[in-house]
Coordinates of C-alpha atoms in Angstrom, one line a residue:
Chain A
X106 CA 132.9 27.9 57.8
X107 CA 129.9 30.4 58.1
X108 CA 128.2 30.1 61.2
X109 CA 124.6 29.6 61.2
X110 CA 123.1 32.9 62.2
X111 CA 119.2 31.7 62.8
X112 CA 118.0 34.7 64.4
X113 CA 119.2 36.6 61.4
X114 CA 117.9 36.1 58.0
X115 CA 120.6 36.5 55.9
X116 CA 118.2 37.0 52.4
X117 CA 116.8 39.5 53.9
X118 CA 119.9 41.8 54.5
X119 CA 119.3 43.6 51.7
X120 CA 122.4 42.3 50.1
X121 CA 121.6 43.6 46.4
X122 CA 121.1 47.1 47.1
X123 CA 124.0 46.6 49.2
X124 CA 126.0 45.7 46.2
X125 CA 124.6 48.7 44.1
X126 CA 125.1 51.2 46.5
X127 CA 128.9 49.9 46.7
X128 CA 129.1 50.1 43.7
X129 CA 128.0 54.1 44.0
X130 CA 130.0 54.7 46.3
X131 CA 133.1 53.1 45.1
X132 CA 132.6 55.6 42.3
X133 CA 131.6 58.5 44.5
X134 CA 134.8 57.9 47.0
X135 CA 137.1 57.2 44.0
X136 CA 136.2 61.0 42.4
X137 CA 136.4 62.4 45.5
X138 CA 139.8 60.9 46.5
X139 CA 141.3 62.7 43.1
X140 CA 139.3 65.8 43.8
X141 CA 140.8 66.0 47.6
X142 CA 144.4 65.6 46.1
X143 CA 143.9 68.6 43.5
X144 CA 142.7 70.7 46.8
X145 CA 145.7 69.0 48.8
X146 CA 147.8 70.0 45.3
X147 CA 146.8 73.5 45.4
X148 CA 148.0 74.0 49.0
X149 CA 144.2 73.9 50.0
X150 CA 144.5 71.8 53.2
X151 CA 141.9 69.2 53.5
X152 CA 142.0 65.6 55.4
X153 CA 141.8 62.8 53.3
X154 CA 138.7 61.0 53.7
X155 CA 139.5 57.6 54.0
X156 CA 142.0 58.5 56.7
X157 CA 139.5 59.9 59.2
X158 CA 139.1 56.6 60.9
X159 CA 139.3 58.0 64.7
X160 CA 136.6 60.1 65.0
X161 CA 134.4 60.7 68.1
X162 CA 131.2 59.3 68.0
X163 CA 129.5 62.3 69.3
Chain B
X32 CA 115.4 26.5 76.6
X33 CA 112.4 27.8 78.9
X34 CA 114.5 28.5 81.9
X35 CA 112.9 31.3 84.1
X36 CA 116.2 32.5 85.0
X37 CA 117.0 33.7 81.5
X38 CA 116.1 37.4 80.6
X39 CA 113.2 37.5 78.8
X40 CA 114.9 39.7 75.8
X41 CA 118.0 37.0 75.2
X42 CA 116.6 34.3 73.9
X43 CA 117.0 34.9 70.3
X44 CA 120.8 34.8 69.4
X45 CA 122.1 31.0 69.6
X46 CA 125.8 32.2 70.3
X47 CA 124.6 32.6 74.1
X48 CA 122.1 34.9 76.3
X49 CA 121.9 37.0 79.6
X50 CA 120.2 35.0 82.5
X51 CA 119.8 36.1 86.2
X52 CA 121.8 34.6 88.7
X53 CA 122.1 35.2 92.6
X54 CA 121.0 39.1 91.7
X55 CA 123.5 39.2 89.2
X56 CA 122.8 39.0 85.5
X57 CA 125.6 36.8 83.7
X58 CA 126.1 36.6 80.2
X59 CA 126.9 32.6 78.7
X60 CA 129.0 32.3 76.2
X61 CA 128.0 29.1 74.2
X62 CA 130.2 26.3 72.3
X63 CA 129.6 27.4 68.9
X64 CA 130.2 30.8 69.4
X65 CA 133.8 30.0 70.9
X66 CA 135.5 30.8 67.9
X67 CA 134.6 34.4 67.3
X68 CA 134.2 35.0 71.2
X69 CA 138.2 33.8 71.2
X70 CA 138.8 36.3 68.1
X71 CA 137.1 39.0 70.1
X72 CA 139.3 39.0 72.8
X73 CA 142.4 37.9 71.6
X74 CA 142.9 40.4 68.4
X75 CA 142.9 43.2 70.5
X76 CA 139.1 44.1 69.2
X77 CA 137.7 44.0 72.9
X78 CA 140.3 45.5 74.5
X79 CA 140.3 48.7 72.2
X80 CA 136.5 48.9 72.8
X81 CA 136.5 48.4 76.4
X82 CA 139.4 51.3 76.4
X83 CA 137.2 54.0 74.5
X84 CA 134.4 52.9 76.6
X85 CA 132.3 51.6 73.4
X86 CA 131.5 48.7 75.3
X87 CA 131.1 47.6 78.8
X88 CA 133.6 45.1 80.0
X89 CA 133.2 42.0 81.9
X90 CA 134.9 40.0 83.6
X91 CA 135.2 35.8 83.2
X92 CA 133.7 33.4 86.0
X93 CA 135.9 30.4 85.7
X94 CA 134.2 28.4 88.1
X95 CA 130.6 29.0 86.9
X96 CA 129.7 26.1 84.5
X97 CA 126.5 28.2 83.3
X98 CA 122.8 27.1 82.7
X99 CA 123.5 24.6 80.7
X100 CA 125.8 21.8 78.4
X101 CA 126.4 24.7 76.3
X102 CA 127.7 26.7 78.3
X103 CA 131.6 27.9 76.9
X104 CA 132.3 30.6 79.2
X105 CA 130.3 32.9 81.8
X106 CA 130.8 36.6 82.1
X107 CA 130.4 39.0 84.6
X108 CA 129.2 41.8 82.4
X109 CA 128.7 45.4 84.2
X110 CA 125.8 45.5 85.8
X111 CA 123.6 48.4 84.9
X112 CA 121.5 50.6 86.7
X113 CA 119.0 51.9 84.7
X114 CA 117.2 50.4 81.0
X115 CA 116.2 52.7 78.8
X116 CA 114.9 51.7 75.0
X117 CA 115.5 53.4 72.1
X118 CA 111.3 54.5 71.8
X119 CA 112.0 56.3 75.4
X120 CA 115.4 58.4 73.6
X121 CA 115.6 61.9 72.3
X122 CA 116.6 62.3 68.4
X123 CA 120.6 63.2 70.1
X124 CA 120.5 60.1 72.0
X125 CA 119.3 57.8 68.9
X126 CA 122.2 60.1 66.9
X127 CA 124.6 59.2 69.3
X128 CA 123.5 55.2 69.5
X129 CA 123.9 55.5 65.7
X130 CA 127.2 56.9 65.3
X131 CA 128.7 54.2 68.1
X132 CA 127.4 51.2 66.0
X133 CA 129.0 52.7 63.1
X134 CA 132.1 53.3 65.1
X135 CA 132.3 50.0 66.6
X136 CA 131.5 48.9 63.3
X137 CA 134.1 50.3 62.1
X138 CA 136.9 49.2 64.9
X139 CA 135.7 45.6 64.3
X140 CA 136.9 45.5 60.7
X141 CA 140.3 46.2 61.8
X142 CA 140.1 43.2 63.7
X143 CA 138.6 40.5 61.0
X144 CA 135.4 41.0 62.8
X145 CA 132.0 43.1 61.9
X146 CA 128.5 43.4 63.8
X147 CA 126.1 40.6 63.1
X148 CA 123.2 43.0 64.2
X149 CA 122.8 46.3 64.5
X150 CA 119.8 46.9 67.1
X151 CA 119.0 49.9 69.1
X152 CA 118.7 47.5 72.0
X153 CA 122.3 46.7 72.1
X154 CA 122.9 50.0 72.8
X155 CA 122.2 51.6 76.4
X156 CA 123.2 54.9 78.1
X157 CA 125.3 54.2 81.1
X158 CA 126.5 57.7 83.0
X159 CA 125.4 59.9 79.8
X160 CA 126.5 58.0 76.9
X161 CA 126.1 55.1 75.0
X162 CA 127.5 52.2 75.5
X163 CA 127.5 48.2 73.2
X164 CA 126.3 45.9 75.8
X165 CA 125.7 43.2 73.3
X166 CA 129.5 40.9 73.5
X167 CA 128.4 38.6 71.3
X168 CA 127.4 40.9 68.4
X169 CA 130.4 40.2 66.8
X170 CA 131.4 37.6 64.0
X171 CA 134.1 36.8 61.9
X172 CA 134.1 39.3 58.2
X173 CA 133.6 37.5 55.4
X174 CA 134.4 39.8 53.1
X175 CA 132.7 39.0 49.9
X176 CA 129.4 38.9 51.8
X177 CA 128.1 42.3 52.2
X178 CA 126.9 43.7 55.8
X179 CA 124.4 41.5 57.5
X180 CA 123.2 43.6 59.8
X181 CA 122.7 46.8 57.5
X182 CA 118.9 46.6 56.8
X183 CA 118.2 46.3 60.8
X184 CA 120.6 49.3 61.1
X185 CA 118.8 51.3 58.6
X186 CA 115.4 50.7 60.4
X187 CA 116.4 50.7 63.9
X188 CA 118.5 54.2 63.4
X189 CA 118.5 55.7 60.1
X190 CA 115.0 55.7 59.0
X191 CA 114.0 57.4 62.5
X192 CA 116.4 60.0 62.0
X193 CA 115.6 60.7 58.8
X194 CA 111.8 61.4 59.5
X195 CA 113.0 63.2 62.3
X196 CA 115.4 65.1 60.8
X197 CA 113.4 66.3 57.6
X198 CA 109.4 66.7 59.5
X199 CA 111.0 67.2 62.8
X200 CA 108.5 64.3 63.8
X201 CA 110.3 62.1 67.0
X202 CA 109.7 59.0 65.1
X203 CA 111.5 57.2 67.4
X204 CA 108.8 56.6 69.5
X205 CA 106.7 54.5 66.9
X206 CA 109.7 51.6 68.0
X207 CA 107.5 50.9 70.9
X208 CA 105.1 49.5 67.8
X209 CA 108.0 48.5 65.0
X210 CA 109.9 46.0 66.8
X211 CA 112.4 45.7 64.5
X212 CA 112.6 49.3 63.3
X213 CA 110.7 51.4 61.0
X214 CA 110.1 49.8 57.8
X215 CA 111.7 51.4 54.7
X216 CA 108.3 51.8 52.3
X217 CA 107.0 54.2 56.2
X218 CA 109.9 55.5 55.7
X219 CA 110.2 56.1 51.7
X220 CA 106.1 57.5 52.1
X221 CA 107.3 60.4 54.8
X222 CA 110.4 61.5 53.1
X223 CA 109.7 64.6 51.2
X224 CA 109.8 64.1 47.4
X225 CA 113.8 65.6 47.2
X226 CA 115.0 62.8 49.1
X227 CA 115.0 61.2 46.1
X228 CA 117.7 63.2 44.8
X229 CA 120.0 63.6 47.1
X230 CA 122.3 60.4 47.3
X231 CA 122.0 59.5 50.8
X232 CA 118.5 58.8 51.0
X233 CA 118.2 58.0 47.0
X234 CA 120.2 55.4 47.9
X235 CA 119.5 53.6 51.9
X236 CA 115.7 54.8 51.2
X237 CA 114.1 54.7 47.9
X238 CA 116.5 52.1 46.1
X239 CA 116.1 49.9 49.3
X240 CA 112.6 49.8 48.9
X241 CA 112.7 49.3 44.9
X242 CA 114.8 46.0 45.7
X243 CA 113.1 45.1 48.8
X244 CA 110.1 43.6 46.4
X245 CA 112.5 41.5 44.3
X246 CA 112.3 37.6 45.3
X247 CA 115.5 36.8 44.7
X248 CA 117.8 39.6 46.9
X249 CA 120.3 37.6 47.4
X250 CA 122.5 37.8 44.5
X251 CA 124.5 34.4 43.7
X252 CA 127.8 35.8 43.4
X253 CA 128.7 38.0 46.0
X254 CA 131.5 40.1 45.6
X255 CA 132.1 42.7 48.4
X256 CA 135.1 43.2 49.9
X257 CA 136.3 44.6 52.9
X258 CA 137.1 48.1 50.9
X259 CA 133.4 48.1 50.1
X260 CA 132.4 48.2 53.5
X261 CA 134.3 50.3 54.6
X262 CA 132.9 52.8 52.0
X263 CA 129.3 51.8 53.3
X264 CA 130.1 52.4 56.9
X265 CA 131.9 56.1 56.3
X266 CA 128.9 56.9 54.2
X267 CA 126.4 55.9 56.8
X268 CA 128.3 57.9 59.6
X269 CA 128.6 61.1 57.5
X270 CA 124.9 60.9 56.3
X271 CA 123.8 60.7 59.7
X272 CA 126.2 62.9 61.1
X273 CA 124.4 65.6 59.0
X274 CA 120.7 64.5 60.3
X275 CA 119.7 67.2 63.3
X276 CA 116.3 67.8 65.2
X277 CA 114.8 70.8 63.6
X278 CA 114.4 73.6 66.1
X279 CA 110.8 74.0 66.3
X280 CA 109.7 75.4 69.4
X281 CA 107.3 73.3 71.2
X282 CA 104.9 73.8 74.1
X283 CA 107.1 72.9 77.1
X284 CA 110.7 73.7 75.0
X285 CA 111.3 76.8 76.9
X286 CA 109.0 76.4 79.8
X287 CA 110.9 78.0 82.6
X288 CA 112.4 81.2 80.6
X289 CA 109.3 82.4 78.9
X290 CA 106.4 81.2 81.3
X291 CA 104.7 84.5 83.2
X292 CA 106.7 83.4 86.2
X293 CA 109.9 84.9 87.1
X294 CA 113.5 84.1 87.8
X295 CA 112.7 84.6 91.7
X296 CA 110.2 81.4 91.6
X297 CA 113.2 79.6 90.1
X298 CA 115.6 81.0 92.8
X299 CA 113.1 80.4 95.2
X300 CA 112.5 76.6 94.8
X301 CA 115.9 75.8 93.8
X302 CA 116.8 77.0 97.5
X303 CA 113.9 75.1 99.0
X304 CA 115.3 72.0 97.2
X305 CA 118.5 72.6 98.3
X306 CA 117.4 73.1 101.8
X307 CA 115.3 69.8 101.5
X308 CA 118.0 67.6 100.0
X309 CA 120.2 66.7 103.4
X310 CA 117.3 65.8 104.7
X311 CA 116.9 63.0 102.6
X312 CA 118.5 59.9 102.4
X313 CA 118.4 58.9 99.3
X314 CA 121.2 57.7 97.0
X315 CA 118.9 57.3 93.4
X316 CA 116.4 59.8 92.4
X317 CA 113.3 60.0 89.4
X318 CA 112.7 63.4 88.3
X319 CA 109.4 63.5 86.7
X320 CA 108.3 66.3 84.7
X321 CA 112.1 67.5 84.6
X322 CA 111.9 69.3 81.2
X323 CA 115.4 71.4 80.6
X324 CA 116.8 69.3 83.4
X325 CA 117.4 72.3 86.0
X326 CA 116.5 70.5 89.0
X327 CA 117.8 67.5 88.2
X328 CA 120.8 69.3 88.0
X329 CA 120.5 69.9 91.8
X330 CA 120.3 66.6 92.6
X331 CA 123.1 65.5 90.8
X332 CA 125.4 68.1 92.7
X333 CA 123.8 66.6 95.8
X334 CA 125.7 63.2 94.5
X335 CA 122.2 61.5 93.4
X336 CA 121.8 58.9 90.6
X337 CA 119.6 60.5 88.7
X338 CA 116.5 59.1 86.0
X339 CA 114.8 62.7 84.4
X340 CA 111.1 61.7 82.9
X341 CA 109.8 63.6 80.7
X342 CA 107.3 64.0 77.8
X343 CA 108.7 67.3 76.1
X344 CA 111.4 65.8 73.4
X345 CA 112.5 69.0 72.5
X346 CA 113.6 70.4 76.4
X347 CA 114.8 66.9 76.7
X348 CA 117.2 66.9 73.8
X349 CA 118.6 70.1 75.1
X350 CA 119.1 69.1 78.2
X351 CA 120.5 65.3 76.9
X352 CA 123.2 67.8 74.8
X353 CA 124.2 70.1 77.3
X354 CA 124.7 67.5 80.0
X355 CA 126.6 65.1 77.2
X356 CA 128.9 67.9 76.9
X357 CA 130.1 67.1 81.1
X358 CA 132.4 64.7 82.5
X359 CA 130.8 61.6 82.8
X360 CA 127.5 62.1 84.9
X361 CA 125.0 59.2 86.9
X362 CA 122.1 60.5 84.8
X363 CA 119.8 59.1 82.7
X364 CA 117.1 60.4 80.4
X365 CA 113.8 59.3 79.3
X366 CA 111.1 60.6 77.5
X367 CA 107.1 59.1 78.2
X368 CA 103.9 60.6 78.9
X369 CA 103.3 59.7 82.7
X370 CA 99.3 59.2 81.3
X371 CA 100.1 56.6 78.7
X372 CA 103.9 55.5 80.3
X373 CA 106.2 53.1 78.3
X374 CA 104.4 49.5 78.2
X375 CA 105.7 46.3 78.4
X376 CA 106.3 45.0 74.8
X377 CA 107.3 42.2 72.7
X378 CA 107.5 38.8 73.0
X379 CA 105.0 37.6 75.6
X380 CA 104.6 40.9 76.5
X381 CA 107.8 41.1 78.7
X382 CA 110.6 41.3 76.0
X383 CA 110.7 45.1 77.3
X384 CA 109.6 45.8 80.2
X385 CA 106.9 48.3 81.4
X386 CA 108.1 51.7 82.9
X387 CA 106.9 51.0 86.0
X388 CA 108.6 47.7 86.5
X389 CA 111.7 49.5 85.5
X390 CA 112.1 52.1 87.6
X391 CA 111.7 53.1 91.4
X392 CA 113.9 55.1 93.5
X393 CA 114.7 56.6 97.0
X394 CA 113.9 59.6 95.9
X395 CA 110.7 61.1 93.4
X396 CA 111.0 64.7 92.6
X397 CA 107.6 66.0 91.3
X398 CA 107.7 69.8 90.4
X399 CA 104.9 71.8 88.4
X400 CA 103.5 68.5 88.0
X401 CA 100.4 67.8 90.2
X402 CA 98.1 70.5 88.2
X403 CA 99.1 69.1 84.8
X404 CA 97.9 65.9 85.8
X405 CA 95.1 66.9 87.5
X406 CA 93.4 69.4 84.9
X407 CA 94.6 68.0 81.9
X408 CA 94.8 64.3 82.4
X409 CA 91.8 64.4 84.7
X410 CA 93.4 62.2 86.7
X411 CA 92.3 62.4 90.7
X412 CA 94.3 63.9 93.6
X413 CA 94.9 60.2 94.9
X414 CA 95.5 58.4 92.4
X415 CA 98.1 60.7 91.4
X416 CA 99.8 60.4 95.1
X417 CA 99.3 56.6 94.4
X418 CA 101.6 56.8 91.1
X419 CA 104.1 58.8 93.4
X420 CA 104.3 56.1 96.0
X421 CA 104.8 53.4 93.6
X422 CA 107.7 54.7 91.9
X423 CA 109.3 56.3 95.2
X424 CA 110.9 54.0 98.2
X425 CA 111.6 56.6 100.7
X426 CA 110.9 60.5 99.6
X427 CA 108.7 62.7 97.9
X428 CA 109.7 66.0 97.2
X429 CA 106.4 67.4 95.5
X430 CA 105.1 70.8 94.6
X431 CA 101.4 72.1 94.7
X432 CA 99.9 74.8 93.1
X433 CA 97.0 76.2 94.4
X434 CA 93.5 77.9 92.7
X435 CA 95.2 81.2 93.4
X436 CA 97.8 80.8 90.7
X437 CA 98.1 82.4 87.5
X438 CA 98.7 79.8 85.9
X439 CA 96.2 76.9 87.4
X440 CA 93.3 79.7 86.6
X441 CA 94.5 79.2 82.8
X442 CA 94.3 75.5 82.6
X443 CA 91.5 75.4 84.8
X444 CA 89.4 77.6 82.9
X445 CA 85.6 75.8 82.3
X446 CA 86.2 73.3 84.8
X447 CA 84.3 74.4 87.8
X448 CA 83.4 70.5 89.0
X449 CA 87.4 69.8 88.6
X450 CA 88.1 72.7 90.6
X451 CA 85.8 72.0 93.4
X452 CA 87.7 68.6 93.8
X453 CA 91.4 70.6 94.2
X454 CA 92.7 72.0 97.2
X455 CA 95.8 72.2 99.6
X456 CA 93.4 70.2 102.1
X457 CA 92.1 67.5 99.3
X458 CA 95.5 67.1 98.3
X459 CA 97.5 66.6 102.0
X460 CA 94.6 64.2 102.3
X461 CA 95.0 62.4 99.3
X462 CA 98.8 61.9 100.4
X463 CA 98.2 61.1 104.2
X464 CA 97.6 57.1 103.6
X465 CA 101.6 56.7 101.2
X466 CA 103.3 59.6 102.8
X467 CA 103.8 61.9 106.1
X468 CA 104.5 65.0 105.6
X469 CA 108.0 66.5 107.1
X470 CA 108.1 69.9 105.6
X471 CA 105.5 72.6 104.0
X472 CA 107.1 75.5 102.4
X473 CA 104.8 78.0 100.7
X474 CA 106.4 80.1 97.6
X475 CA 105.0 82.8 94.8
X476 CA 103.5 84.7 97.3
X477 CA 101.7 81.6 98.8
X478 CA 100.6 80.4 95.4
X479 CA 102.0 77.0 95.8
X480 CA 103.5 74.8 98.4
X481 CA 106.9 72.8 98.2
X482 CA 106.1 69.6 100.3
X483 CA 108.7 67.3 101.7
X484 CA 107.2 63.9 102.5
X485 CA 108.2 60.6 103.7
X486 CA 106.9 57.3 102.2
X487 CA 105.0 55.6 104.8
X488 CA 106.5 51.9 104.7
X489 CA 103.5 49.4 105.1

């Protein structure tokens, strides 16, 4: 059940450009995925991206 | 609900608000916010963030029935110290705020949870870094809904970086006037024309404001997923990761290194202030004017809370990043002009409160202050003593540089009625009725006068 969130307008969330920049990324994160494993490949050490979930916040 | 009790900046989120009780401010957890508040606690998601110290911890009153029917639970939250808003941080702190949201952010989806809203005021600085003091900003994910809260995070924190970052202007300080953060066309009008091609801002800036006209932004089939927002989030924490202040020298930047006095006058005062400090009593301290911090510095080793004021963001940032860098510290920074000082804002004009219904302490350090204020703010002797006493309880530790001095003959320069009206004499006089003076030190060859003074209590 979605709560009612008053104080919150959910039209304006920008939820379409939040669905076109997804959609960027998705592609931008999918090409860079297969470009870190060629570095990886080639013995060029690199961390995968999607793996560097405990970073600082500094 | 009009209770007085209730802080005057929680009334807007129906899942529950902060109100004042017996000196202590309590958090109420309401009914329909049980669910998620139970989710919270019991995945693990509060634990982990209480444990990196993303988010101050609290404690449950099970006796309190709160203000109202409502009422599900009642927290003892930590109390804090000192407020701060996000207008009143350096471009490091507003970084920092930033990259915690989008950490918590983050931590929450692990949990079946995200952030509801992403405001700058849910963030405060407790002992030098920030810290989520909002519990109840979390809600259960839906995952094919995309991020609620990501427009108020672009406005409250990336759009002032941004500005900042590419014309080095602190537009954090225009949140005193955009409640809800900078709006993106402000924003898309500042950026520099190449913003447009570079993804980061192609995308949060310029395509946000191309779809902000559109009537119908809400598109009928919403298909995100939890992947997708993931994706968001990383992008958003390495975009601004990459933001910094541009190193423009500014007036006061590098005040104490290159002004025409020397490393003695430093030496000098830092002794005096050393010497002065056991004589105080004083556990909390404001130190106005302190620029790169040195002083405060002092009264930190001298195991003081301290609050350093200043207008210079660039000294200030410095000093923010160096002292971040430290274990844990009881400092905390602000930046205002003490002639136009933080109002009070908002909703009836008490939503956030003034500066100087914020802040007082035992203690008011006032260095190379006095002939700033006088000269260039042409503001008089006593009224300037006047400001000191209202924001000190007990001492003021205050310097005074006389006519003599090199600089004081600079800013003076074509003010011959100002200067008739300055003196060692004027200004003892314009402190006798707030404070009595206990000690009169005289350094730079007698050019000016460290004073330690005692508040008279009425």
């Amino acid at each position: 059940m979605q709560p009612i969130l008053l104080y919150v307008d959910p039209g304006s969330g920008s939820y379409l450009v939040q669905m076109i920049i997804a959609g960027i990324l998705g592609a931008l994160f999918y090409f860079r995925n297969i470009w870190y494993r060629v570095k990886t490949f080639f013995g060029w050490k690199k961390k995968h991206p999607e793996s560097e979930q405990d970073k600082s916040h500094e | 609900m009009n209770d007085p009790k209730i802080h005057p900046a929680s009334f807007r989120d129906p899942a529950g608000f902060i109100f004042l009780d017996e000196g202590r401010y309590l958090r109420q957890v309401n009914h329909q916010y049980a669910e998620s508040f139970e989710r919270l606690i019991q995945s693990g998601l509060y634990e982990e963030l209480v444990m990196q110290r993303w988010m101050i911890p609290h404690e449950c009153l099970y006796n309190h029935h709160g203000l109202d029917e409502n009422a599900y639970k009642v927290l003892l939250p930590r109390q804090l110290e000192w407020i701060t808003y996000p207008y009143e941080w350096t471009f490091d702190m507003l970084k920092d705020a930033a990259l915690l949201t989008l950490s918590i952010q983050q931590s929450a989806l692990k949990y079946g949870m995200a952030l509801k809203d992403a405001s700058a005021y849910n963030i405060q600085f407790v002992e030098g870094k920030p810290v989520l003091i909002d519990t109840l900003s979390f809600e259960l994910l839906d995952p094919q809904r995309p991020w609620i809260a990501y427009r108020q995070f672009c406005q409250h924190f990336l759009f002032p970086l941004l500005i900042g970052h590419y014309k080095g202007i602190c537009a954090q300080q225009w949140l005193q006037l955009y409640l809800d953060g900078l709006p993106v066309d402000l924003t898309a009008s500042l950026l520099p024309w190449h913003t447009r091609f570079r993804l980061g801002t192609a995308m949060h800036v310029h395509l946000q404001l191309k779809y902000l006209a559109k009537k119908s932004a809400t598109p009928k089939q919403q298909n995100f997923s939890l992947r997708k927002m993931n994706q968001l989030t990383m992008h958003l924490e390495e975009l601004i990761q990459g933001l910094k202040w541009p190193d423009k020298e500014t007036v006061w930047g590098d005040y104490y290194a290159s002004t025409i006095l020397s490393q003695d006058y430093l030496r000098e005062k830092t002794e005096i202030l050393e010497n002065f400090l056991p004589q105080v009593q004083a556990e909390t301290a404001i130190d106005l004017g302190a620029n790169a911090g040195h002083f405060s510095r002092i009264l930190l080793k001298g195991k003081l809370k301290v609050l350093a004021v200043d207008n210079d963001h660039l000294a200030m940032n410095r000093f923010y990043h160096s002292a971040s860098k430290d274990h844990p510290l009881p400092l905390q920074i602000l930046i205002t002009d003490l002639l136009n000082p933080s109002p009070g804002i908002g909703w009836s004009n008490i939503e956030r409160s003034s500066f100087h219904s914020r802040f007082k302490a035992d203690l008011v350090l006032a260095l190379a202050l006095v002939h700033h204020l006088y000269f260039a703010g042409a503001i008089p002797l006593a009224r300037i003593l006047m400001e000191m006493a209202s924001l000190c309880s007990g001492y003021l530790i205050i310097e005074f540089v006389t006519m003599e001095d090199p600089k004081v003959k600079e800013i003076s320069a074509g003010k011959s009625m100002a200067c008739q009206q300055y003196s060692v004499e004027l200004f003892e006089l314009a402190a006798s009725p707030f404070f009595k003076v206990q000690s009169k030190v005289p350094i730079a060859g007698g050019n000016r006068i460290m004073y330690l003074m005692k508040k008279i209590i009425e």
